[in-house]
Every structure is written in C-alpha cells, then in structure tokens.
Coordinates of C-alpha atoms in Angstrom, one line a residue:
M1 CA 5.4 25.1 -6.0
E2 CA 6.7 25.1 -2.4
F3 CA 6.0 21.3 -2.2
L4 CA 8.7 20.7 -4.8
G5 CA 11.3 22.3 -2.5
T6 CA 10.1 20.2 0.3
L7 CA 10.3 17.1 -1.9
V8 CA 13.9 18.0 -2.9
I9 CA 14.9 18.4 0.7
I10 CA 13.3 15.0 1.7
L11 CA 15.0 13.1 -1.2
I12 CA 18.4 14.6 -0.6
T13 CA 18.4 13.9 3.1
T14 CA 16.8 10.4 3.0
S15 CA 19.4 9.4 0.3
L16 CA 22.2 10.8 2.5
F17 CA 21.1 9.4 5.8
G18 CA 20.1 6.0 4.2
H19 CA 23.6 5.7 2.8
L20 CA 25.2 6.7 6.1
A21 CA 23.1 4.2 8.0
S22 CA 24.0 1.4 5.6
R23 CA 27.7 2.3 5.9
V24 CA 27.6 1.9 9.7
G25 CA 25.8 -1.4 9.4
I26 CA 22.2 -0.5 10.4
P27 CA 19.2 -0.7 8.1
A28 CA 18.9 2.3 5.7
V29 CA 15.3 2.7 6.9
I30 CA 16.5 3.9 10.3
G31 CA 18.4 6.7 8.6
Q32 CA 15.3 7.7 6.6
L33 CA 13.1 7.6 9.7
F34 CA 15.4 9.9 11.5
V35 CA 15.2 12.4 8.7
G36 CA 11.6 13.0 9.7
I37 CA 12.6 13.7 13.3
I38 CA 15.5 16.0 12.2
L39 CA 13.5 18.0 9.6
G40 CA 10.3 18.1 11.6
P41 CA 9.1 19.8 14.8
V42 CA 11.5 18.0 17.0
L43 CA 14.7 19.7 15.6
L44 CA 14.8 21.9 12.5
N45 CA 11.1 22.4 11.9
W46 CA 11.7 22.8 8.2
V47 CA 9.1 20.2 7.1
H48 CA 5.5 19.8 8.4
A49 CA 2.9 17.1 8.2
N50 CA 0.7 18.8 5.6
D51 CA -1.6 17.5 2.9
F52 CA 1.2 17.0 0.4
I53 CA 3.2 14.9 2.9
H54 CA 0.1 12.9 3.8
I55 CA -0.9 12.1 0.2
F56 CA 2.6 11.2 -0.9
S57 CA 3.2 9.0 2.2
E58 CA -0.1 7.2 1.7
I59 CA 0.9 6.4 -1.9
G60 CA 4.3 5.4 -0.7
V61 CA 3.1 2.8 1.8
I62 CA 0.6 1.4 -0.7
I63 CA 3.4 1.0 -3.3
L64 CA 5.7 -0.5 -0.7
M65 CA 3.1 -3.1 0.3
F66 CA 2.2 -3.8 -3.3
I67 CA 5.9 -4.5 -4.0
A68 CA 5.9 -6.8 -0.9
G69 CA 3.0 -8.8 -2.4
L70 CA 4.6 -8.8 -5.8
E71 CA 7.8 -10.3 -4.4
S72 CA 6.1 -12.8 -2.1
D73 CA 5.8 -16.5 -2.7
L74 CA 2.1 -17.4 -2.6
T75 CA 3.0 -21.1 -1.9
L76 CA 5.0 -20.0 1.2
L77 CA 2.2 -17.8 2.4
K78 CA -0.3 -20.7 2.1
K79 CA 2.2 -23.1 3.7
Y80 CA 2.7 -20.8 6.8
L81 CA -0.9 -19.7 7.1
R82 CA -1.4 -21.6 10.4
P83 CA 1.7 -20.2 12.1
S84 CA 0.7 -16.7 10.8
I85 CA -2.7 -17.0 12.6
I86 CA -1.1 -18.2 15.8
V87 CA 1.5 -15.4 15.7
A88 CA -1.1 -12.8 15.0
L89 CA -3.4 -14.0 17.8
L90 CA -0.7 -14.1 20.5
G91 CA 0.8 -10.9 19.1
V92 CA -2.5 -9.1 19.8
L93 CA -3.5 -10.9 23.0
I94 CA -0.2 -10.4 25.0
P95 CA 0.0 -6.6 24.3
M96 CA -3.6 -6.1 25.2
V97 CA -3.3 -8.0 28.5
L98 CA -0.1 -6.3 29.6
I99 CA -0.6 -2.7 28.3
Y100 CA -4.0 -2.3 29.9
P101 CA -2.5 -2.2 33.5
V102 CA 0.1 0.3 32.3
G103 CA -2.7 2.7 31.5
I104 CA -4.4 2.1 34.8
V105 CA -1.1 2.8 36.7
F106 CA -0.6 6.1 34.9
G107 CA -4.1 7.4 35.7
L108 CA -6.0 6.6 32.5
T109 CA -9.6 5.5 33.0
Q110 CA -10.5 1.8 32.4
F111 CA -12.0 2.7 29.0
E112 CA -8.9 4.7 28.0
S113 CA -6.6 2.0 29.2
L114 CA -8.5 -0.6 27.1
F115 CA -8.2 1.6 24.0
L116 CA -4.5 2.1 24.7
S117 CA -4.1 -1.7 24.6
V118 CA -6.0 -1.8 21.3
I119 CA -3.6 0.8 19.8
F120 CA -0.5 -1.2 20.8
A121 CA -2.1 -4.5 19.7
A122 CA -1.9 -3.3 16.1
T123 CA 1.1 -4.1 13.9
S124 CA 2.3 -2.3 10.8
V125 CA 4.8 -4.3 8.9
S126 CA 5.5 -1.7 6.2
I127 CA 8.8 -0.7 7.9
S128 CA 9.6 -4.4 8.5
V129 CA 8.9 -5.1 4.9
A130 CA 11.5 -2.5 3.8
V131 CA 14.1 -4.0 6.2
M132 CA 13.4 -7.6 5.3
K133 CA 13.7 -6.7 1.6
E134 CA 17.0 -5.1 2.3
L135 CA 18.2 -8.2 4.2
N136 CA 16.8 -10.6 1.5
L137 CA 14.4 -12.2 4.1
L138 CA 11.1 -11.1 2.6
D139 CA 10.6 -14.3 0.7
S140 CA 11.6 -16.7 3.5
K141 CA 9.8 -18.8 6.1
S142 CA 10.0 -16.1 8.7
G143 CA 9.2 -13.3 6.2
S144 CA 6.2 -15.1 4.8
T145 CA 4.9 -15.7 8.4
V146 CA 5.3 -12.0 9.3
L147 CA 3.4 -11.0 6.1
G148 CA 0.6 -13.5 6.8
A149 CA 0.4 -12.5 10.4
A150 CA 0.2 -8.8 9.5
V151 CA -2.9 -9.4 7.5
V152 CA -4.6 -11.3 10.3
D153 CA -3.4 -8.7 12.8
D154 CA -4.8 -5.9 10.7
V155 CA -8.3 -7.6 10.6
L156 CA -8.2 -8.1 14.4
A157 CA -7.2 -4.5 15.0
V158 CA -10.1 -3.3 12.8
V159 CA -12.5 -5.5 14.6
L160 CA -11.3 -4.3 18.0
L161 CA -11.4 -0.7 16.9
S162 CA -14.9 -1.1 15.5
I163 CA -16.1 -2.6 18.8
M164 CA -14.5 0.2 20.8
V165 CA -16.1 2.9 18.6
S166 CA -19.5 1.2 18.6
L167 CA -19.4 1.1 22.5
I168 CA -19.6 4.8 22.7
G169 CA -22.2 5.0 19.9
T170 CA -20.2 7.0 17.4
K171 CA -18.5 6.3 14.0
A172 CA -15.3 8.4 13.7
G173 CA -15.2 10.7 10.8
T174 CA -18.8 10.0 9.6
D175 CA -22.2 11.3 10.5
T176 CA -23.9 7.9 10.1
Q177 CA -23.3 4.8 12.2
I178 CA -22.5 1.7 10.2
P179 CA -23.6 -1.5 11.9
L180 CA -20.7 -3.6 13.1
A181 CA -22.2 -6.8 11.5
L182 CA -22.4 -5.1 8.2
T183 CA -18.8 -4.0 8.4
F184 CA -17.7 -7.6 9.1
L185 CA -19.9 -8.9 6.2
E186 CA -18.3 -6.4 3.8
Q187 CA -14.8 -7.5 4.9
L188 CA -15.6 -11.2 4.5
I189 CA -16.9 -10.5 1.0
Y190 CA -13.8 -8.6 0.2
F191 CA -11.5 -11.5 1.2
A192 CA -13.7 -13.9 -0.7
A193 CA -13.4 -11.6 -3.8
I194 CA -9.6 -11.8 -3.6
Y195 CA -9.7 -15.3 -5.1
F196 CA -11.7 -14.0 -8.2
V197 CA -9.2 -11.1 -8.5
M198 CA -6.3 -13.5 -8.6
R199 CA -8.1 -16.1 -10.8
F200 CA -9.7 -13.8 -13.4
I201 CA -9.3 -10.0 -13.0
A202 CA -5.4 -9.8 -12.6
P203 CA -4.7 -12.1 -15.7
L204 CA -7.3 -10.1 -17.7
L205 CA -5.6 -6.8 -16.8
A206 CA -2.2 -8.2 -17.6
R207 CA -3.4 -9.3 -21.1
L208 CA -5.0 -5.9 -21.6
G209 CA -1.8 -4.2 -20.5
T210 CA 0.4 -6.0 -23.0
K211 CA -2.0 -5.1 -25.8
L212 CA -2.0 -1.3 -25.0
L213 CA 0.1 0.8 -27.4
N214 CA 2.0 2.0 -24.4
P215 CA 5.5 0.9 -23.2
V216 CA 4.4 0.6 -19.6
G217 CA 0.9 -0.8 -20.3
P218 CA 1.2 -3.7 -17.9
T219 CA 2.4 -1.4 -15.1
I220 CA -0.5 0.9 -15.6
M221 CA -3.0 -1.9 -15.3
A222 CA -1.2 -3.2 -12.2
M223 CA -1.4 0.2 -10.6
I224 CA -5.1 0.4 -11.4
L225 CA -5.6 -2.9 -9.6
C226 CA -3.3 -1.9 -6.7
F227 CA -5.0 1.5 -6.0
G228 CA -8.5 0.1 -6.7
M229 CA -8.1 -2.7 -4.2
A230 CA -6.5 -0.3 -1.7
Y231 CA -9.4 2.1 -2.1
I232 CA -12.1 -0.5 -1.6
A233 CA -10.2 -2.0 1.4
D234 CA -10.2 1.5 3.0
L235 CA -13.8 2.0 2.1
I236 CA -14.9 -1.1 4.1
G237 CA -12.8 -0.3 7.2
L238 CA -9.7 -2.3 6.4
S239 CA -6.2 -0.8 6.0
A240 CA -5.5 0.2 2.4
V241 CA -2.1 -1.6 2.6
I242 CA -4.0 -4.9 2.8
G243 CA -5.6 -4.3 -0.5
A244 CA -2.3 -3.2 -2.0
F245 CA -0.6 -6.3 -0.7
F246 CA -3.1 -8.7 -2.2
A247 CA -3.0 -6.8 -5.5
G248 CA 0.7 -7.4 -5.5
I249 CA 0.2 -11.1 -4.9
A250 CA -2.4 -11.2 -7.7
I251 CA -0.1 -9.6 -10.2
A252 CA 2.7 -11.9 -9.1
Q253 CA 0.7 -14.8 -10.5
T254 CA 0.6 -13.3 -14.0
H255 CA 3.2 -13.3 -16.8
V256 CA 3.9 -9.6 -16.4
A257 CA 5.1 -9.8 -12.7
H258 CA 8.8 -9.3 -13.5
E259 CA 8.1 -6.4 -15.8
V260 CA 5.8 -4.6 -13.3
D261 CA 8.3 -5.1 -10.5
Q262 CA 11.1 -3.6 -12.6
S263 CA 8.9 -0.6 -13.4
I264 CA 7.3 0.2 -10.1
E265 CA 10.2 -0.3 -7.7
P266 CA 12.2 2.7 -9.1
I267 CA 9.1 4.9 -8.9
G268 CA 8.3 3.9 -5.3
Y269 CA 11.8 4.0 -3.9
A270 CA 12.8 7.2 -5.8
I271 CA 9.9 9.4 -4.7
F272 CA 7.0 8.1 -2.7
I273 CA 8.4 5.6 -0.2
P274 CA 11.1 8.0 1.2
V275 CA 8.2 10.5 2.0
F276 CA 6.4 7.8 3.8
F277 CA 9.4 7.1 6.0
V278 CA 9.9 10.8 6.7
S279 CA 6.2 11.2 7.6
I280 CA 6.5 8.8 10.6
G281 CA 9.2 11.1 12.2
L282 CA 7.2 14.2 11.4
N283 CA 4.4 13.1 13.8
M284 CA 6.9 13.3 16.8
S285 CA 6.8 16.3 19.0
L286 CA 8.7 17.2 22.2
A287 CA 6.0 19.5 23.5
G288 CA 5.2 18.7 27.1
I289 CA 7.5 15.6 27.0
E290 CA 9.0 16.4 30.4
H291 CA 5.6 15.6 32.0
D292 CA 5.0 12.4 30.0
L293 CA 8.6 11.1 29.9
L294 CA 8.1 8.2 32.3
L295 CA 4.8 7.1 30.5
I296 CA 6.6 7.3 27.1
I297 CA 9.5 5.2 28.3
V298 CA 7.3 2.5 30.0
L299 CA 4.9 2.4 27.0
T300 CA 7.8 2.0 24.6
I301 CA 9.5 -0.8 26.6
V302 CA 6.2 -2.7 27.3
A303 CA 4.9 -2.3 23.7
T304 CA 8.2 -3.6 22.3
L305 CA 8.6 -6.5 24.6
T306 CA 4.9 -7.7 24.5
K307 CA 4.8 -7.8 20.7
L308 CA 8.3 -9.4 20.6
L309 CA 7.4 -12.0 23.1
G310 CA 3.8 -12.5 22.0
A311 CA 4.4 -12.9 18.3
G312 CA 7.7 -14.7 19.0
S313 CA 6.1 -17.2 21.3
G314 CA 3.4 -17.8 18.7
A315 CA 6.1 -18.7 16.2
K316 CA 7.8 -20.9 18.7
W317 CA 4.5 -22.6 19.4
A318 CA 4.1 -23.2 15.7
G319 CA 7.4 -25.1 15.6
F320 CA 9.9 -22.4 14.6
S321 CA 13.4 -22.4 16.0
S322 CA 14.3 -19.9 18.7
N323 CA 16.2 -17.7 16.2
E324 CA 13.3 -17.8 13.7
A325 CA 10.8 -17.0 16.4
Y326 CA 12.9 -14.0 17.4
L327 CA 13.0 -12.8 13.8
V328 CA 9.2 -13.1 13.5
G329 CA 8.7 -11.3 16.8
A330 CA 11.0 -8.5 15.7
G331 CA 9.1 -8.3 12.4
M332 CA 5.9 -7.6 14.3
V333 CA 7.1 -5.0 16.7
S334 CA 6.6 -2.0 14.4
R335 CA 3.4 -0.1 15.1
G336 CA 3.9 2.5 12.3
E337 CA 1.0 4.0 10.4
M338 CA -1.6 1.4 11.6
A339 CA -1.2 2.4 15.3
L340 CA -1.1 6.1 14.3
I341 CA -4.3 5.8 12.4
I342 CA -6.1 3.9 15.3
A343 CA -4.8 6.5 17.8
Q344 CA -6.1 9.3 15.5
I345 CA -9.5 7.7 15.1
G346 CA -9.7 7.1 18.8
Y347 CA -8.7 10.7 19.6
Q348 CA -11.4 12.0 17.2
S349 CA -14.0 9.7 18.9
K350 CA -13.0 10.9 22.4
L351 CA -11.6 7.4 23.3
I352 CA -8.4 9.0 24.6
S353 CA -7.9 12.4 26.3
D354 CA -5.7 15.3 25.1
D355 CA -3.4 14.7 28.2
Y356 CA -2.0 11.4 26.9
Y357 CA -2.3 11.7 23.1
S358 CA 1.2 13.1 22.4
A359 CA 2.8 10.6 24.7
I360 CA 1.1 7.7 22.9
I361 CA 2.1 9.1 19.5
T362 CA 5.7 9.4 20.7
A363 CA 5.8 5.8 22.0
I364 CA 4.4 4.5 18.7
I365 CA 7.2 6.3 16.8
L366 CA 9.8 5.0 19.2
T367 CA 8.7 1.4 18.8
T368 CA 8.7 1.9 15.0
L369 CA 12.3 3.1 15.2
L370 CA 13.3 0.2 17.4
A371 CA 11.8 -2.5 15.1
P372 CA 14.4 -2.3 12.3
L373 CA 17.2 -2.5 14.8
L374 CA 15.7 -5.6 16.4
L375 CA 15.2 -7.1 12.9
K376 CA 18.8 -6.5 12.0
H377 CA 20.0 -8.1 15.2
A378 CA 17.7 -11.1 14.7
A379 CA 18.7 -11.5 11.1
R380 CA 22.3 -12.1 12.1
H381 CA 21.3 -15.5 13.7
I382 CA 19.3 -16.7 10.7
N383 CA 20.8 -18.8 7.9
Y384 CA 18.4 -19.2 4.9

C-alpha cells in the first residue's frame, strides 16, 4: 500500500503550495507544478514517476479536459473556429521555422533538428485550462479560441509525428507499421463520428443514467463516454485528451450537464488532477545539466517566444485586440504532456539522441511552468 502514502504526500503538498501560490497572487497551478520538482529527483527524491503516478496522471488530465469540454460554450467554439485554425497554424509554423536552426547551432543533425521543431510545435492546454478556469476565462472569446486551436494543433502535431516516424520506417511502440493514409482516415472518421455522439449517443446515455437506480447514474454514464472516447482517440493516434474534451462538450448538450459537472469536479480536483500536475515536475532532472545549460536556456526562451508570437499573431490576424491576442498566445505556450509524449516516442524511435533528451525534457517543463505566469499577466489586461 505504499502508493497510498505517496498519494497522501502529493495531496498535502499540492493543497499547501496551491494555497500559498494563490495567496501571493500567482495561479495555484504553479504551486502544484513546483511540488513535482520539490518531491522528485531534482530536490527531495521522495516521489518517483512510477506506474501509479503515470496512471493517476493520465486519468487526471483526461478528467481535466472533460471538465473543460463540459464547461465550454459550443456556440462560442463554433463562432471562433476560423480564428482557432489560424492560431493553430501559425502557432505550429513559427516554432518549427525558428527552432530548427537552434538545433543546428547546438550540433544536432538536420533530422534531429527537424524533430526538435516538431516537439516544440506541439501545444498542451491542460495547464492553461486549469489557469483559465481559475481566472474565469475558460468560457470567453479568447478561452474558446485557445481550446479550438488546441484541437487543431493536436491533429497537426500527430500528423507531423506520423510523417517523421514513417520517414525512418518504424512505428514507435509497435511491431507493425500502420500506413499513414490509414491513420489519417481513422482520424477523419473519428471527428465525423463526434457529431453522432453529440446528437444521439450522449442524450441516450444521459437518459439511461437518470433511469439507473443509482444516485450518480448520469455521472457514471458520462464517465463511460469520456473514457471510451479518450481510449478510441488514443487508439487511432490522437491524444486521449481530445476524446475527453469532445465527450465533455457532448454531455454539456444534455439535461444532466450541471449534475455531472457538480459530481465529477470534486473527484478530479481532489485526487487525480493534483497527481497530473505533480507528474510534470517529476520528469525534470538536473543530471548533466551543467553541460546542457545553454541549450536549455535558449530552447526555453525560443520555444516560449515562438508560440507566444506565432499563436498571438494568428489571433491578431483574425481580428482580436492586442490584449486578447496576447492572452491567446500565452494560452498556447504550455507544451506539457503532449510535447513530453512526442519526445518520448521520438526517443524510442531513435529520432533524437541520448545526448539531448534530458535537455529537451527540461526545456519542455520550463515552458510549461512559464505558461501560467504569462496567462496571469495577460489576464490583467482583459475585461470580459
């Protein structure tokens, strides 16, 4: 039962640091992210990134994105679909163009540099979602654009990763190579099927949930849909959080939306989501950092600025004000678990060498830590 002791430590420390962070005027998420650095290999080395942490953090990020979908306004998401696409495209293009030469300058091969640009082209808004929710910006013009852009960004990242992996003739983590065209077809079918989930399956599950002789019947049905869509998304090469997000949107259109939100939020924020925040910090290590310090600093700065300027300029191009564009750009800075996953797949597929892997992971975590601070700063200039 050692994992229970680990869970107790995580819950105590994240509650304490989240509270202290809020007291000094920074997002509570920052405090919780720092817990992973403090408890992990960097400082105390009390908690390690084992199977328990991995499973709980996966569930945590899925629930977090489900809640984001549940509390999103579908009308706003549709309204800002065009800005979302522009933000995502420029938010991927600018980092790819400017991070590639960084890799070349620091001695990476052309192929490694290209993959490096793919890693930092990715966006993971799970951290941004938590901050925007805290700041009451999730269901706003900028918040809806960030959520929409994150979906497009995720698809682009998967496409780029699939191309990179196919170029070397391997499929990471599997023995059989799946044709790229088949993967794209599966993903197109998945997005097409979302309409039927919203129109027919979600309302059916909501009705079944209310008829169950169980006080939380609707929530059980919502979780079945959430985990089911997340699982299928992962199965076809998309991020599981995309499935969870659309499951949340689907349930939001039913009569049980408020009940499910009231039930699932305490479960997520009391147990699973804090473990997810801690897991980000646990990936950080200072081993050999003195050799890679300059690379880490440059990567962190360039990765932050390229996403901020790329996504921000996309929002500006789409007609947003300068302050709104800054908020959108800040919301897209976090690389989080998406970049970590891409880096891990690339490492297993020999797309990146051992010499640079730790530095890349550290830079990913540092950009993820910077994102909530930028969001908080940008939010000060927004009046919704």
